[in-house]
Every structure is written in structure tokens, then in C-alpha cells.
Amino acid sequence: MSAAIQDADATRPPFKPQQQDPVGLESKMDPAPDYGYETYKGTGKLKGKVAIVTGGDSGIGRAIAMHYAREGAHVAIAYLDEHEDAEQIKKHIEESNVECILIPGDISKEETCQDIVDKTVKKWGKVDILVNNAAYQGPMQDDFRKLTRERLEFTFKTNIIAYFSMAQKCVEHMSRGSAIIDVCSINAYMPQPAILDYASTKGAIVTFTKGLSHQLIGKGIRVNCIAPGPVWTPLVPMSFDKETGAIVTFTKGLSHQLIGKGIRVNCIAPGPVWTPLIPMSFDENTVEHFGKETVGTPIMRPGQPKEYGPIAVFLADEAQSSYILGAVIAVTGGMLIS
């Protein structure tokens, strides 16, 4: 049996029941997310490049940061005060004989975005790669009328306005051959109704990527997007309280509320990559079968962060992806997007 198959079998559900409070720590996840520390060997594809990865302390962002380091890039990690996770990935990055700086802060704030870029440019004098990855997903809410203005504004400021801000500030320090990589979600195509605010921002990211790619190609800057499917991150054991039996879908929630008004609501509800986002999102019993019964991917397991890093390397490396522009790369375990 190949090592890849053995690794996949080791991460198939059932998992140990678990639940976390926000913001979610992967150090508390069992099994721990797999970032490819032991398996990924770089070949210098990004040697001397400078990358900014928002949300680079955990989950998909952490995997991307590690893979970039293995390929020879220096990495600035922007993160939201999860210092334990950030210090761990900084240590792993520096083991690849490249430099890493940690920049904590809330990217929903304009001044934080400016600070991230300023500190990166002060350290290395340029930006070659921007990975817009950080995102906020609030607790599940099956009644969209209960989504507060405060939550909506914070979600949109973090998940899409920050993407604008980071790109605006980075472009001034980018040269031809640079790349911007946005991370959206399968929710952009199959919105999970109980996280309607989050899903809406993911759809906006797809539009942002496609539009910005046309604006910046004249400067020689490529913009593309990665759409993750179900991933083992701390979001899953974080977003549901322990008493919530399962995801309340839009069909069972809002559709029942609005049928009395003659309004029909239908939706294909996907499951939520094994990172701290998972134990934040589901009750502990739902987490136990995450990626199988909950999500229903054809591959019958959630993705691991290490399965996203090489895609981000590919999109950042002009030698490999020079003719790819405004694309959304689906990494979904067989769940289809259209």
C-alpha cells in the first residue's frame, strides 16, 4: 500500500468527539491536522520570493506558508492573536533556512492591513506573493433575520473587504511575475444556509478574483483562487454548541419559516479540511463523522491542509502557471462546483 493511501486511511472518520470555543486551536485537535511536514520536499520553485499569508498560523494558511518555505520563500504570517499556533509554524518555516515574521492583528481593520504590508516591505523590500486566506465564520444561525448588522459587517470586513485592502496595498510593491491567490470555499457555489453571511462573502471572493485578474494582468500580476471543500480545521468543532445535534440546513430551517408566505427555499447543503475551524463549527458528535456522513464527499474523508499547499505553490510559481488567470481551482474531494 502506498504511503499516500496509508495517510488517507489514517484520517478517515470516525474521529474522537470534540468541540472548541472560538477562535479554535489545532493544538487541541485529535487527530492533529496534517500539514505535510514529514512528506513535502521542496525543489526551490519560489527561492528568494517574499510571501504574505493571512491566517497563516493554522489550517490551510499554515499549510501554504509551510509549503512556500520548503520551496525557498520568505514568509510573513498575519494572524489573529493565536500566538501558540503562530510560534509553531514560525519554527517549522525557519527550519527550511528561510526567514519568517509574525504579524498579529485584526485584518477587518484598515490599519492592520497597512501594518502587515509595511512590516513585510521593511523586512524584505518587496512582496511577490499575497495569499488572501483569513476568514471569519460565525456560529450557525438557521434564521437569517437574526444575523445582526454587527456580525454581517464584521464578516464582510474580514472576508472580502480585507481582500481588497491587502491587494490594494501589496500591488504597490509587486513586480511582473507576482501572484495574488485568494481562498474562497465550496460555499461560493453550494451555500450552506446556516452560515449565509459567510457563504455570501465566499461568492464575492470569486467575483473579486475574476475581476481583479483582468485589471492586474497588464502589470504582469496573476490573480487566481482556490476553492476548498471539507477540510479538517478547528472551524468544525468551534461553530456549533455541544447541544446542537447537527447542521440545521436552510431547507429545514428557513424554508419552514417562509413557506407560510408562499416562498419556497431550496438548497444543496454541503458539509464543511481537518483544521481548527472544524471543531469550532460542529457539535462533538458531528465532528466524529466529519467528512463522511456529515459532508458526503465521494472520497469519504475530509481534506488535510497538506493537500492545499502544493496547489498554492503551483499558482504562485510563474514557471508552472503563467497561463492561468482568474481561475478557481476546486480542491473538494470530488464535490462538484459549477
CSV table of N, CA and C in Angstrom, one decimal, residues 33 59-60 228-236 271-279 290-291 295 301-306 331-333:
chain,number,residue,atom,x,y,z
A,33,PRO,N,-4.2,18.1,12.5
A,33,PRO,CA,-4.2,18.3,11.1
A,33,PRO,C,-2.8,18.0,10.5
A,59,GLY,N,-4.6,25.9,9.8
A,59,GLY,CA,-5.4,25.5,8.7
A,59,GLY,C,-4.7,25.5,7.4
A,60,ILE,N,-5.5,25.9,6.4
A,60,ILE,CA,-5.0,25.9,5.0
A,60,ILE,C,-3.9,27.0,4.9
A,228,PRO,N,-11.6,25.5,-1.4
A,228,PRO,CA,-11.6,24.2,-0.7
A,228,PRO,C,-12.9,23.6,-0.5
A,229,GLY,N,-12.9,22.3,-0.4
A,229,GLY,CA,-14.1,21.6,0.1
A,229,GLY,C,-14.0,21.4,1.6
A,230,PRO,N,-14.5,20.2,2.1
A,230,PRO,CA,-14.4,20.0,3.5
A,230,PRO,C,-13.0,19.7,4.0
A,231,VAL,N,-12.5,20.5,5.0
A,231,VAL,CA,-11.1,20.4,5.4
A,231,VAL,C,-11.1,20.3,6.9
A,232,TRP,N,-10.2,19.5,7.4
A,232,TRP,CA,-10.1,19.2,8.8
A,232,TRP,C,-9.3,20.4,9.5
A,233,THR,N,-10.1,21.4,10.0
A,233,THR,CA,-9.6,22.6,10.6
A,233,THR,C,-10.4,22.8,11.9
A,234,PRO,N,-9.9,23.7,12.8
A,234,PRO,CA,-10.6,24.0,14.0
A,234,PRO,C,-12.0,24.6,13.9
A,235,LEU,N,-12.4,25.0,12.7
A,235,LEU,CA,-13.7,25.6,12.5
A,235,LEU,C,-14.8,24.7,12.8
A,236,VAL,N,-14.6,23.4,12.5
A,236,VAL,CA,-15.7,22.4,12.7
A,236,VAL,C,-16.1,22.2,14.2
A,271,GLY,N,-21.3,19.6,3.2
A,271,GLY,CA,-20.7,19.6,4.6
A,271,GLY,C,-19.6,20.6,4.6
A,272,PRO,N,-19.0,20.8,5.8
A,272,PRO,CA,-17.9,21.7,5.8
A,272,PRO,C,-16.7,21.2,5.2
A,273,VAL,N,-11.8,20.7,5.6
A,273,VAL,CA,-10.4,20.2,5.7
A,273,VAL,C,-10.1,20.2,7.2
A,274,TRP,N,-9.5,19.2,7.7
A,274,TRP,CA,-9.3,19.0,9.1
A,274,TRP,C,-8.3,20.1,9.6
A,275,THR,N,-8.9,21.2,10.1
A,275,THR,CA,-8.1,22.3,10.7
A,275,THR,C,-9.0,22.8,11.9
A,276,PRO,N,-8.5,23.7,12.7
A,276,PRO,CA,-9.2,24.2,13.9
A,276,PRO,C,-10.6,24.7,13.6
A,277,LEU,N,-10.9,25.0,12.3
A,277,LEU,CA,-12.3,25.5,12.0
A,277,LEU,C,-13.3,24.4,12.2
A,278,ILE,N,-13.0,23.2,12.1
A,278,ILE,CA,-14.0,22.1,12.2
A,278,ILE,C,-14.5,21.9,13.6
A,279,PRO,N,-13.6,21.7,14.6
A,279,PRO,CA,-14.2,21.5,15.9
A,279,PRO,C,-14.8,22.8,16.5
A,290,PHE,N,-17.1,13.7,10.7
A,290,PHE,CA,-16.8,14.7,9.7
A,290,PHE,C,-16.1,14.2,8.5
A,291,GLY,N,-16.6,14.6,7.3
A,291,GLY,CA,-16.0,14.2,6.1
A,291,GLY,C,-16.6,12.9,5.5
A,295,VAL,N,-20.4,15.3,5.5
A,295,VAL,CA,-20.1,16.0,4.3
A,295,VAL,C,-20.5,15.3,3.1
A,301,ARG,N,-13.8,11.3,3.1
A,301,ARG,CA,-13.0,11.8,4.2
A,301,ARG,C,-12.8,13.3,4.0
A,302,PRO,N,-12.5,14.1,5.0
A,302,PRO,CA,-12.2,15.5,4.8
A,302,PRO,C,-10.8,15.6,4.2
A,303,GLY,N,-10.5,16.7,3.6
A,303,GLY,CA,-9.2,17.0,3.2
A,303,GLY,C,-8.3,17.4,4.3
A,304,GLN,N,-7.0,17.3,4.1
A,304,GLN,CA,-6.0,17.7,5.0
A,304,GLN,C,-5.3,18.9,4.5
A,305,PRO,N,-4.9,19.8,5.4
A,305,PRO,CA,-4.2,21.1,4.9
A,305,PRO,C,-3.1,20.8,3.9
A,306,LYS,N,-2.3,19.7,4.1
A,306,LYS,CA,-1.2,19.5,3.2
A,306,LYS,C,-1.7,19.3,1.7
A,331,VAL,N,-10.6,22.1,-4.9
A,331,VAL,CA,-10.0,21.1,-4.2
A,331,VAL,C,-11.0,20.6,-3.2
A,332,THR,N,-11.9,19.7,-3.6
A,332,THR,CA,-13.1,19.4,-2.9
A,332,THR,C,-13.4,18.0,-2.6
A,333,GLY,N,-12.4,17.1,-2.9
A,333,GLY,CA,-12.7,15.7,-2.7
A,333,GLY,C,-13.8,15.1,-3.5
